[in-house]
Coordinates of C-alpha atoms in Angstrom, one line a residue:
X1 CA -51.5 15.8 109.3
X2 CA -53.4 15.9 106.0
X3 CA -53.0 18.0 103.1
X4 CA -55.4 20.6 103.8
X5 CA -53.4 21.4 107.7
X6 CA -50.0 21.5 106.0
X7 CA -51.2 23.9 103.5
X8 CA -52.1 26.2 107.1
X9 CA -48.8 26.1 108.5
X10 CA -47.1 28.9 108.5
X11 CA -43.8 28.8 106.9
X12 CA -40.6 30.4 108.0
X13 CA -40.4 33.2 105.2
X14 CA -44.7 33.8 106.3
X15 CA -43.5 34.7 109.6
X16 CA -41.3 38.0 108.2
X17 CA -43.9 40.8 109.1
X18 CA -42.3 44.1 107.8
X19 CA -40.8 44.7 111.3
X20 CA -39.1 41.6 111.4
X21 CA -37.5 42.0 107.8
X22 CA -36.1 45.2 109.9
X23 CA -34.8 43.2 112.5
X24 CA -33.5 40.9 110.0
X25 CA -32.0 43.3 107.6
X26 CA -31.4 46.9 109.4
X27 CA -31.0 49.7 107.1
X28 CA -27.5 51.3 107.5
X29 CA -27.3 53.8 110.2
X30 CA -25.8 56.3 107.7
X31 CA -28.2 55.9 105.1
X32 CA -30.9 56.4 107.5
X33 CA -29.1 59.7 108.7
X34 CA -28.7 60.9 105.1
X35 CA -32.6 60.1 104.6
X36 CA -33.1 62.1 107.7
X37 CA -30.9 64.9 106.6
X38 CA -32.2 65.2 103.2
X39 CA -36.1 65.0 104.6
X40 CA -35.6 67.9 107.2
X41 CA -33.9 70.2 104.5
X42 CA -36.3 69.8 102.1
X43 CA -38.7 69.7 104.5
X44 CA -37.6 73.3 106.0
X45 CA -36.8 74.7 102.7
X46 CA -40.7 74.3 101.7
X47 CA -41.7 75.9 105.1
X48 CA -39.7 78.9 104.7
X49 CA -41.5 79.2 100.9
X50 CA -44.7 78.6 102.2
X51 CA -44.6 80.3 105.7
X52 CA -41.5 82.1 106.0
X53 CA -42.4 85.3 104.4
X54 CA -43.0 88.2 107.3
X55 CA -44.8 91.7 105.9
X56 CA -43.4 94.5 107.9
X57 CA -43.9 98.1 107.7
X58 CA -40.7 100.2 107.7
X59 CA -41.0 103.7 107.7
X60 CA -43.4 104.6 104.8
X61 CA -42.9 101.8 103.2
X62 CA -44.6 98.2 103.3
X63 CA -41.7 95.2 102.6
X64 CA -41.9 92.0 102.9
X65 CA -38.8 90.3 104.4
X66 CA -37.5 86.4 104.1
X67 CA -34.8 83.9 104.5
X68 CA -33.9 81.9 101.7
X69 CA -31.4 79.0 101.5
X70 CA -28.1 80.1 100.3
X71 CA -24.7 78.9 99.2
X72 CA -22.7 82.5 100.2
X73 CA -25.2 84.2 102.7
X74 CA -25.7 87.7 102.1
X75 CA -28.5 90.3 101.5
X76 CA -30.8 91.3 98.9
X77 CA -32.7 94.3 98.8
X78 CA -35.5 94.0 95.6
X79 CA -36.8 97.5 94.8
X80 CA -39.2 96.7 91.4
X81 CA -39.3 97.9 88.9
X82 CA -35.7 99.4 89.6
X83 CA -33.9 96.1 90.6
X84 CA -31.8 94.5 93.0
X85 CA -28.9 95.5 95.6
X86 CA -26.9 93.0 97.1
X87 CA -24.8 93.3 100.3
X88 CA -21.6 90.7 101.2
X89 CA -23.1 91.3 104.9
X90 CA -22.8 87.9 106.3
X91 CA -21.6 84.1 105.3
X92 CA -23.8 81.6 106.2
X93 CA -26.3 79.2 104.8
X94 CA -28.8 81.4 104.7
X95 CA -29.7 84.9 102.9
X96 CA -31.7 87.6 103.9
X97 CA -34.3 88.7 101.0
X98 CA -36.0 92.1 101.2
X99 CA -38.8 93.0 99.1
X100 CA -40.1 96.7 99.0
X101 CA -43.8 96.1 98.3
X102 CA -44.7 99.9 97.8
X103 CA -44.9 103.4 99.7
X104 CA -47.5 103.0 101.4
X105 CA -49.7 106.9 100.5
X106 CA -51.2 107.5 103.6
X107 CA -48.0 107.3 105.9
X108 CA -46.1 109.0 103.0
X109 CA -49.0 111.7 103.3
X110 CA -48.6 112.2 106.9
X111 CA -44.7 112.8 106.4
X112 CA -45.7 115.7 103.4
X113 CA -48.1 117.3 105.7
X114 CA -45.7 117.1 109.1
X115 CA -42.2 117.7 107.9
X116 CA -40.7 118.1 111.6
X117 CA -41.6 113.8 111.6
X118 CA -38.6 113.5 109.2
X119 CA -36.5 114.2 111.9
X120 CA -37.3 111.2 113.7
X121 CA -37.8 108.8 110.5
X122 CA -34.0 107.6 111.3
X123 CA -35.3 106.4 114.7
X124 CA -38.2 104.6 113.4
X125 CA -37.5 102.5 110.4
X126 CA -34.6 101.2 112.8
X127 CA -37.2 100.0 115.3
X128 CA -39.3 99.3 112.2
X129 CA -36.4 96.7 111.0
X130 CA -35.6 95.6 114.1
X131 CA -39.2 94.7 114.6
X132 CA -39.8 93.1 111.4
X133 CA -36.2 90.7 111.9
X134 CA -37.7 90.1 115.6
X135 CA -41.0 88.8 113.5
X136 CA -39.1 86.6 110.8
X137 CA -36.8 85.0 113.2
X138 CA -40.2 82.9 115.1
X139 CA -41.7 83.3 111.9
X140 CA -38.8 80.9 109.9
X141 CA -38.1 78.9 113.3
X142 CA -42.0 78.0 113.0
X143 CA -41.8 77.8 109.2
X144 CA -38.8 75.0 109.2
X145 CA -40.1 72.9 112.3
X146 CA -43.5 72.8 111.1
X147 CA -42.2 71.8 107.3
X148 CA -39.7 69.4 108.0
X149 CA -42.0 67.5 110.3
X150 CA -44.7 67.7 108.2
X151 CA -42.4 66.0 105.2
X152 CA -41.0 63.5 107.5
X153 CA -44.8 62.3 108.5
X154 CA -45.4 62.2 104.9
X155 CA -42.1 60.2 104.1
X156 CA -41.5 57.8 107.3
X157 CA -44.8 57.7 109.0
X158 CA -43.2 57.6 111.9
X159 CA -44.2 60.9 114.5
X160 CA -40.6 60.1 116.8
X161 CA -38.9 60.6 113.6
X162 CA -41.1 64.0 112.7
X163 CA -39.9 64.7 115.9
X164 CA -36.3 64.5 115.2
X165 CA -36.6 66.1 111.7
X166 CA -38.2 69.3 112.9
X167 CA -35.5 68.9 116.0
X168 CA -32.6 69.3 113.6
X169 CA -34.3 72.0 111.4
X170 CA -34.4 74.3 114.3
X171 CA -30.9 73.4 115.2
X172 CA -29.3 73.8 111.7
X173 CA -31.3 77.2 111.5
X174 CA -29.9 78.3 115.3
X175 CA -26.5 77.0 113.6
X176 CA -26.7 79.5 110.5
X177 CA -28.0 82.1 112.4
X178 CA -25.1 81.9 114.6
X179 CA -22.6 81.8 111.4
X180 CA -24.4 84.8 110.2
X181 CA -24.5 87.1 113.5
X182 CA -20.3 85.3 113.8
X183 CA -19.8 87.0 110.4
X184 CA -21.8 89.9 110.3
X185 CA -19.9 93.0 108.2
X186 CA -22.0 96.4 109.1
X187 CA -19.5 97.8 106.6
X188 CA -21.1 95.8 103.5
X189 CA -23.2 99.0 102.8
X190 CA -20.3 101.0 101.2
X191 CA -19.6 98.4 98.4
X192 CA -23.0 97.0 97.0
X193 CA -23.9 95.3 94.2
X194 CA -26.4 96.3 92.1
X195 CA -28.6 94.9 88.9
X196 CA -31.2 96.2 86.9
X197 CA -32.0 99.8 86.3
X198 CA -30.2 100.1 89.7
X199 CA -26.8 99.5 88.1
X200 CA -26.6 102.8 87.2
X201 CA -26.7 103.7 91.3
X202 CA -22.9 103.6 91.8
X203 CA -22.3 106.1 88.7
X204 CA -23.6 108.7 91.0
X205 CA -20.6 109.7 92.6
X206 CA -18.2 107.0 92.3
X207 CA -17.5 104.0 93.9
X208 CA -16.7 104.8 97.9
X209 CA -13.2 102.7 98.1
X210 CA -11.4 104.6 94.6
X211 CA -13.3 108.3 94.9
X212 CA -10.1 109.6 95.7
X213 CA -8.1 108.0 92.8
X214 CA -10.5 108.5 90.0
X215 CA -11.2 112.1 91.2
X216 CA -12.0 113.0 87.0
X217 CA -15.1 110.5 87.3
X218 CA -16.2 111.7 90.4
X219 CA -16.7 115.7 89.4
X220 CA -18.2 114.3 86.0
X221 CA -20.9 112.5 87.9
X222 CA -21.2 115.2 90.3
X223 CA -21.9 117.4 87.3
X224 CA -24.6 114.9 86.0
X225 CA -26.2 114.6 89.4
X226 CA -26.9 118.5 89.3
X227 CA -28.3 118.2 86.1
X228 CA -30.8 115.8 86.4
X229 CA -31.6 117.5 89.8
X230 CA -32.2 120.6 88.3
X231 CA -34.4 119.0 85.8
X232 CA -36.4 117.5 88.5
X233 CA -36.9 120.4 90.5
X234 CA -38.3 122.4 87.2
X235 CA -40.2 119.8 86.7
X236 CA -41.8 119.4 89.9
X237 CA -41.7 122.9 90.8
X238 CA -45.0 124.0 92.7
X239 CA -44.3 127.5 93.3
X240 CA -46.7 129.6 91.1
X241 CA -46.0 132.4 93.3
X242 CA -43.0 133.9 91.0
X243 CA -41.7 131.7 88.2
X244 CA -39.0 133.2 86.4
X245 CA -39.8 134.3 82.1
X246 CA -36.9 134.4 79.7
X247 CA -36.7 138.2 80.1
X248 CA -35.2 137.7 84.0
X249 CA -31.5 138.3 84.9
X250 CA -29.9 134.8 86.1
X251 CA -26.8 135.2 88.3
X252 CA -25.2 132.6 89.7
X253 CA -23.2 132.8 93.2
X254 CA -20.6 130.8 93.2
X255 CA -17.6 130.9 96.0
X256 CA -14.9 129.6 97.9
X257 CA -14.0 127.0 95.1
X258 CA -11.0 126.0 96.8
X259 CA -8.7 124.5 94.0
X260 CA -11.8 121.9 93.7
X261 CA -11.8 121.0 90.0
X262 CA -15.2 119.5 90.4
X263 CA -16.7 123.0 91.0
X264 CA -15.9 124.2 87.2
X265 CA -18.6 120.9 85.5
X266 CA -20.7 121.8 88.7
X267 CA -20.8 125.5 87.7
X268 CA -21.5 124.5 83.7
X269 CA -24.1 122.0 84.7
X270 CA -25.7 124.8 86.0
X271 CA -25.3 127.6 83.8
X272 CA -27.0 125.1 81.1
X273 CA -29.7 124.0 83.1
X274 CA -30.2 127.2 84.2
X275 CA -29.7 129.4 81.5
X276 CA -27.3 132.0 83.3
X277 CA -26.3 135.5 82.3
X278 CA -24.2 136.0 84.3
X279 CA -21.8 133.9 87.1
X280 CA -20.4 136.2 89.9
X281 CA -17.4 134.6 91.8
X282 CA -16.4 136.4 95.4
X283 CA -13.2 134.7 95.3
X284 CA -10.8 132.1 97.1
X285 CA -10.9 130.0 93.7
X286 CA -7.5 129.3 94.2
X287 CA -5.4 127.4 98.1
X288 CA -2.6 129.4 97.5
X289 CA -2.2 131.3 94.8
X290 CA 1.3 130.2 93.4
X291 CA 2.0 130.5 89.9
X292 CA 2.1 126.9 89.0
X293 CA -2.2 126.7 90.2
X294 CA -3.0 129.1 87.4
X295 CA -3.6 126.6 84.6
X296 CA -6.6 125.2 87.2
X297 CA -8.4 128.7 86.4
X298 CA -8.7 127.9 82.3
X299 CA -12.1 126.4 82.4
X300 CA -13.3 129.7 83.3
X301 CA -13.1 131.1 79.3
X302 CA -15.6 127.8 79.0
X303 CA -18.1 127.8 80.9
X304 CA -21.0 129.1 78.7
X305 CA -21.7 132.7 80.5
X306 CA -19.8 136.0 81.2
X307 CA -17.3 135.1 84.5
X308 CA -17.0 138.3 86.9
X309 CA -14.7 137.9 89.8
X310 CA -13.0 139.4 93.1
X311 CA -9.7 138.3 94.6
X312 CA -9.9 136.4 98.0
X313 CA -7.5 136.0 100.4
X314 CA -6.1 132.9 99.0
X315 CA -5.9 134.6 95.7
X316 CA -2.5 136.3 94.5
X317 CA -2.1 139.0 92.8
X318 CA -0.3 136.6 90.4
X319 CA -3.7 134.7 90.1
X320 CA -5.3 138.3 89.2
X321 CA -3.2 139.0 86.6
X322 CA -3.5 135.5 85.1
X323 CA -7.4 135.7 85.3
X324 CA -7.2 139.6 84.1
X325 CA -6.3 137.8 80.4
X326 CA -8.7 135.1 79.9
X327 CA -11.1 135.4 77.4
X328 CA -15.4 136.1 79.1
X329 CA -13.5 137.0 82.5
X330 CA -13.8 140.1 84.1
X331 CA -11.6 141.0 87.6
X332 CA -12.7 144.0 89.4
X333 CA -10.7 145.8 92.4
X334 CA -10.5 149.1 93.6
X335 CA -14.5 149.7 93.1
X336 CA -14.3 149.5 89.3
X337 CA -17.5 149.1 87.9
X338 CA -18.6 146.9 85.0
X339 CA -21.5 146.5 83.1
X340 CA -22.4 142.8 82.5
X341 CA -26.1 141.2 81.3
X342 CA -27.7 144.4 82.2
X343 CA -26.3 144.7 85.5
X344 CA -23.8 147.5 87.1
X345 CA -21.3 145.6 89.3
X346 CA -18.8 146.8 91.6
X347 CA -16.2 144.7 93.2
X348 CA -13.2 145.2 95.6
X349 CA -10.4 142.6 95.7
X350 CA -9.4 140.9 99.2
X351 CA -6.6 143.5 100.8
X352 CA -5.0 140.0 102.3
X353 CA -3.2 137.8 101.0
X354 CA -3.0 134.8 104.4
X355 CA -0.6 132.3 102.5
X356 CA 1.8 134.3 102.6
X357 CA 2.9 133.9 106.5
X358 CA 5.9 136.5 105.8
X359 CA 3.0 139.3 106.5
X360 CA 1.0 139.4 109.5
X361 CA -2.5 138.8 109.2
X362 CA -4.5 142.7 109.4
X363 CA -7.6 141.3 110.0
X364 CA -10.9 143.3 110.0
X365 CA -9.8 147.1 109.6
X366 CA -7.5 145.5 106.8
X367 CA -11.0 144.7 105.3
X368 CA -12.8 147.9 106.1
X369 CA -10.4 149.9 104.6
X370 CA -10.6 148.2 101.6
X371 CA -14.8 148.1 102.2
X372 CA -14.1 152.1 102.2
X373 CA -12.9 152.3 98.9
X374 CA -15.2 150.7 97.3
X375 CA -18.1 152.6 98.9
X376 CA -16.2 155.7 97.6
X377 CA -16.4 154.5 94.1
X378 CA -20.5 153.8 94.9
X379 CA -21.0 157.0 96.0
X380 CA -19.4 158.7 93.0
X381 CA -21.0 156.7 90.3
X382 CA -24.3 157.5 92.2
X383 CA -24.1 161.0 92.2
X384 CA -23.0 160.8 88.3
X385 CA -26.6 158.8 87.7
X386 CA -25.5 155.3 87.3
X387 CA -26.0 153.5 90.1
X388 CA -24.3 150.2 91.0
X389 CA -26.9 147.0 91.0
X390 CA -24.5 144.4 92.8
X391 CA -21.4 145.4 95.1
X392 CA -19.0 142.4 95.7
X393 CA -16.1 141.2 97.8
X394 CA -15.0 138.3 99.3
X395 CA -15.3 138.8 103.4
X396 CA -18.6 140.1 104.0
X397 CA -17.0 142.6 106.5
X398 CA -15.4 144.6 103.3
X399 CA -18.4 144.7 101.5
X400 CA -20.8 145.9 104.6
X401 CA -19.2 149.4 104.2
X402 CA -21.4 149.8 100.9
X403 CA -24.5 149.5 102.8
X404 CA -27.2 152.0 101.6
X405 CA -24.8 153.0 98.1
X406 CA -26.4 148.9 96.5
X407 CA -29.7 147.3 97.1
X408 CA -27.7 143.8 96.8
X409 CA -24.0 142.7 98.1
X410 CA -22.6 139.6 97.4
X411 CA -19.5 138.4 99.6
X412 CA -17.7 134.8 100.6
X413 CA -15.0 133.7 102.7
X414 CA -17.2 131.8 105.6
X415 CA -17.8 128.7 103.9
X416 CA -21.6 128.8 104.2
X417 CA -24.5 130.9 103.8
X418 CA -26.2 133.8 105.3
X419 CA -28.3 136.1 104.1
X420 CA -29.5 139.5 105.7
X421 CA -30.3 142.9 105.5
X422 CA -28.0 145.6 106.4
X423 CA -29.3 148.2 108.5
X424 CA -29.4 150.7 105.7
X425 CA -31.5 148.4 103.0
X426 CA -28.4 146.6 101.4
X427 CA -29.0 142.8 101.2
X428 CA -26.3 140.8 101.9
X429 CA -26.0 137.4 100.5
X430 CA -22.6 134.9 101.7
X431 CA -22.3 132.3 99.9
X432 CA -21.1 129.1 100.8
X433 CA -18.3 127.0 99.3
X434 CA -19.2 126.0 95.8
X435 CA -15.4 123.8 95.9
X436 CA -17.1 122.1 99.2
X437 CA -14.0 123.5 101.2
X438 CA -11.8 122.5 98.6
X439 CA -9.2 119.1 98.3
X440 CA -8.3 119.7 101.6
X441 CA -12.0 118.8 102.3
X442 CA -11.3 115.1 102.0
X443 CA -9.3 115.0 105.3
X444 CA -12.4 116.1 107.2
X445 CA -14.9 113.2 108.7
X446 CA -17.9 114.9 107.2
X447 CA -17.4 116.4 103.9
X448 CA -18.6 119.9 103.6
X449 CA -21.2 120.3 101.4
X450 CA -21.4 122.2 97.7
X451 CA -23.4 125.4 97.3
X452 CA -24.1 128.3 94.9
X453 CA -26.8 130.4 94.4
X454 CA -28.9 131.4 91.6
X455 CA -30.2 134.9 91.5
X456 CA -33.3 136.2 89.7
X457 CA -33.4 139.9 88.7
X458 CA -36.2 141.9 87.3
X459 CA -34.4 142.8 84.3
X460 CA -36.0 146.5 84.4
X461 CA -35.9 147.6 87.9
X462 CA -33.1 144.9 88.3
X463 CA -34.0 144.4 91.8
X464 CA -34.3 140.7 93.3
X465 CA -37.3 138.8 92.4
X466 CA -36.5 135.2 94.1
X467 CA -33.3 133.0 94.2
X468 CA -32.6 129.2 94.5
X469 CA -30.1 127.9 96.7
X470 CA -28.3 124.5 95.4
X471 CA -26.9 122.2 98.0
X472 CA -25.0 119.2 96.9
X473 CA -23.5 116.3 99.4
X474 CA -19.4 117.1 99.5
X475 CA -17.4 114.8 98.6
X476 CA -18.4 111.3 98.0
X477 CA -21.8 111.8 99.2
X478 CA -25.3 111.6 96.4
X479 CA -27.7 114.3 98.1
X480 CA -28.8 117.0 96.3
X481 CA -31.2 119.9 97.0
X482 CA -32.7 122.8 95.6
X483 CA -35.2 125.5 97.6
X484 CA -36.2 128.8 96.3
X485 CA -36.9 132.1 98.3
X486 CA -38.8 135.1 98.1
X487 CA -37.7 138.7 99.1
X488 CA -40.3 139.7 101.9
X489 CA -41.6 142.6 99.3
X490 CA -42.3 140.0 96.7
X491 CA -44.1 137.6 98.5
X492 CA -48.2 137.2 98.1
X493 CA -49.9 140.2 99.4
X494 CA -47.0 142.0 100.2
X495 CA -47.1 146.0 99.7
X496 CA -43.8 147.3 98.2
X497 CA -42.1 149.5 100.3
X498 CA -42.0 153.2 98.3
X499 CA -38.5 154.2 98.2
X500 CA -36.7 157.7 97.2
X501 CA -35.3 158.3 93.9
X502 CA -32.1 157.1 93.4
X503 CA -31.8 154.5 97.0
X504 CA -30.9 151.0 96.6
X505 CA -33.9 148.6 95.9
X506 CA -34.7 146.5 99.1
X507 CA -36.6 144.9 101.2
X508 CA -36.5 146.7 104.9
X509 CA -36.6 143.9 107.7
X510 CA -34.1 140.7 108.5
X511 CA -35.3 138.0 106.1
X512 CA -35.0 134.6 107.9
X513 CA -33.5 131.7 105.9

């Protein structure tokens, strides 16, 4: 063979093609599993970034919901420009990332303009949400098959391993999602973490777990909460029919406080924000009335306005002696009369005393006796030309006997409101519990909520121009409202009813709440 034929045999190492150096030196069957691995994570990591994102309306708002690879698992809810909240609400490889777009104005409209739709918004963003996770459970199973083969293509070349690598991307995502739904806490909402401007959310009301421990913060952020309500609701007030000038009488209803020490930064909030003359309490400040609760009435010398008050039945006569010498309080039984901010007020105390089980309860003639009293003390005061503007007691069945003798009578005792006309012009007004039932509230499953009333008087004819009613969530709880009314003779268009010298200032007619 000459030269030129030698030089055209193939040698031994011309004969290893690419496959044969496989064959000759086989990669490591771990190594090629760890190339695998690390291909269909990255691979399904870049499809969830790319593709994973699902936009889902819930309720009025648009949001935009995604997984995320994670070390802890978890939620986060992004609200910009507020911040973040973060729940503990599962643990698994995955986290759930929620992004609230915006409020979408036209499906916000629709809610304004049909309020009864508010009653079924509950129902709908949980359809809305479980829609939406229905949508980003095929949209990441998509996202992670598609991306890890597609990377795999792109790294191996080789479709039966893209095959495999979008194979174990959907079954490490079944995996996770079964660690997550294995793990799932529904009780995560009631200790959140928050960042940003939303840091300041749990200073609210407290955290939920130690409410009951650090009571002190809990009424101070109560307090704040009303104030920055208030504020609000001046602010964004849209009621041009009757808005209130420096010259009108403020009273403020309070009731029912229950021993709650919360109620006395609740009531100052309110006088400030409000500028109050006056603040009218109908009694049952106290749970039993024992000497050793009087120090719990101090604040009342402090609170920034004149404090009238009437005994309740879980008032003592030891509490009314007590209250008798503080400084800005004045107690009225027996249908004495006071004149306070330009008002004449009248006032019977509570005839029973129901802590004391050594005395049988007397009931409602108990109270209608004591009602008669004090409409005897109307009726002379009357005829002597100095009519009473405001007759209080605490059970409203006392102070319906001075019907016709006041055009306004303020009473407690049923731990929320109602407001009517008595059949002789007198409008009564029961307030609800401004101590949100009291300590004893926090052994109930739903915490009763925290009202007064704010009362605006035409400071010369002193009858009732309009009145807000201030709702807070009881204990533990952030919600706060605020609605004013209007007497049906002070409302647009209305014609005042003419009344006779000397009768009580009214509106005739049931007004409906």
């Amino acid at each position: 063979m000459d030269r030129a034929a030698r030089s055209r045999t193939p040698t031994a190492a011309d004969c290893r093609t690419p496959l044969m150096a496989d064959v000759l030196h086989p990669p490591r069957p771990w190594a090629r599993a760890l190339g695998l691995i690390a291909v269909t994570l990255l691979g399904a990591w870049l499809g969830l970034l790319v593709l994973g994102t699902a936009h889902t309306p819930v309720g009025p708002m648009d949001t935009s919901m995604t997984l995320r690879p994670s070390l802890t698992g978890g939620t986060r809810i992004a609200v910009a420009p507020l911040g973040d909240l973060e729940l503990s609400s599962h643990y698994a490889p995955l986290r759930l990332d929620v992004d609230v777009d915006r409020l979408d104005p036209v499906r916000s409209q629709a809610l304004i303009a049909h309020p009864e739709r508010f009653s079924g918004l509950q129902a709908q963003v949980t359809r809305d949400v479980t829609r939406g996770a229905a949508g980003l459970a095929l949209r990441s199973c998509a996202a992670v098959t598609c991306g890890a083969a597609a990377l795999s293509l792109a790294v191996h070349r080789r479709p039966r391993r893209a095959l495999a690598a979008a194979g174990l991307a959907l079954a490490l995502l079944a995996a996770s999602a079964g660690t997550a739904y294995a793990t799932w806490n529904p009780k995560s909402v009631l200790e959140p973490k928050f960042s940003g401007l939303l840091s300041s959310a749990p200073s609210v009301v407290g955290n939920a777990r130690n409410i009951v421990s650090d009571f002190h913060v809990y009424q101070e952020e109560l307090a704040r909460l009303v104030t920055n309500v208030t504020k609000l609701y001046d602010a964004a007030s849209t009621l041009p029919v009757y808005q209130p000038d420096p010259s009108t009488i403020r009273v403020l209803h309070v009731s029912d406080i229950h021993l709650n020490p919360a109620a006395w930064r609740i009531i100052a909030s309110l006088v400030t924000q409000y500028r109050i003359d006056v603040i009218v309490d109908t009694g049952d400040t106290m749970d039993h009335g024992s000497a050793a609760e009087n120090h719990f009435l101090d604040p009342v010398s402090t609170l920034g306005a004149p404090y009238v008050w009437v005994r309740g039945n879980h008032d003592s006569h030891t509490t009314q002696t007590y209250l008798t010498h503080r400084r800005h309080v004045t107690v009225l039984d027996n249908g004495q009369v006071t004149r306070v901010a330009g008002l004449r007020i009248a006032g019977v105390g509570d005839p029973q005393f129901t802590p004391d089980r050594s005395v049988v309860a007397a009931g409602d003639p108990a109270e209608r006796t004591a009602g008669g009293r004090l409409a005897d003390a109307l009726r002379t005061v009357r005829l002597a030309g100095k009519p009473v503007d405001i007759a209080l007691a605490h059970n409203p069945v006392a102070v319906s006997e001075a019907d016709g003798l006041a055009p306004l009578a303020l009473a407690g005792h049923l731990h929320h409101r109602v407001i009517s006309t008595l059949p002789q012009g007198t409008r009564l007004m029961v307030e609800g519990s401004t101590g949100g039932g009291g300590l004893r509230a926090m052994q109930n499953t739903t915490p009763a909520p925290v009202q007064a009333s704010v009362l605006y008087l035409d400071r010369t004819t002193r009858r009732l121009q309009a009145w807000d009613e201030i709702t807070l969530g009881g204990l533990g709880l952030s919600r706060a409202e605020v609605s004013r009314h209007l007497p049906r003779d002070n409302r647009p268009g209305a014609t005042p009813t003419p009344r006779p010298a000397g009768a009580p200032s009214s509106a005739p007619g049931h007004h409906p709440r």
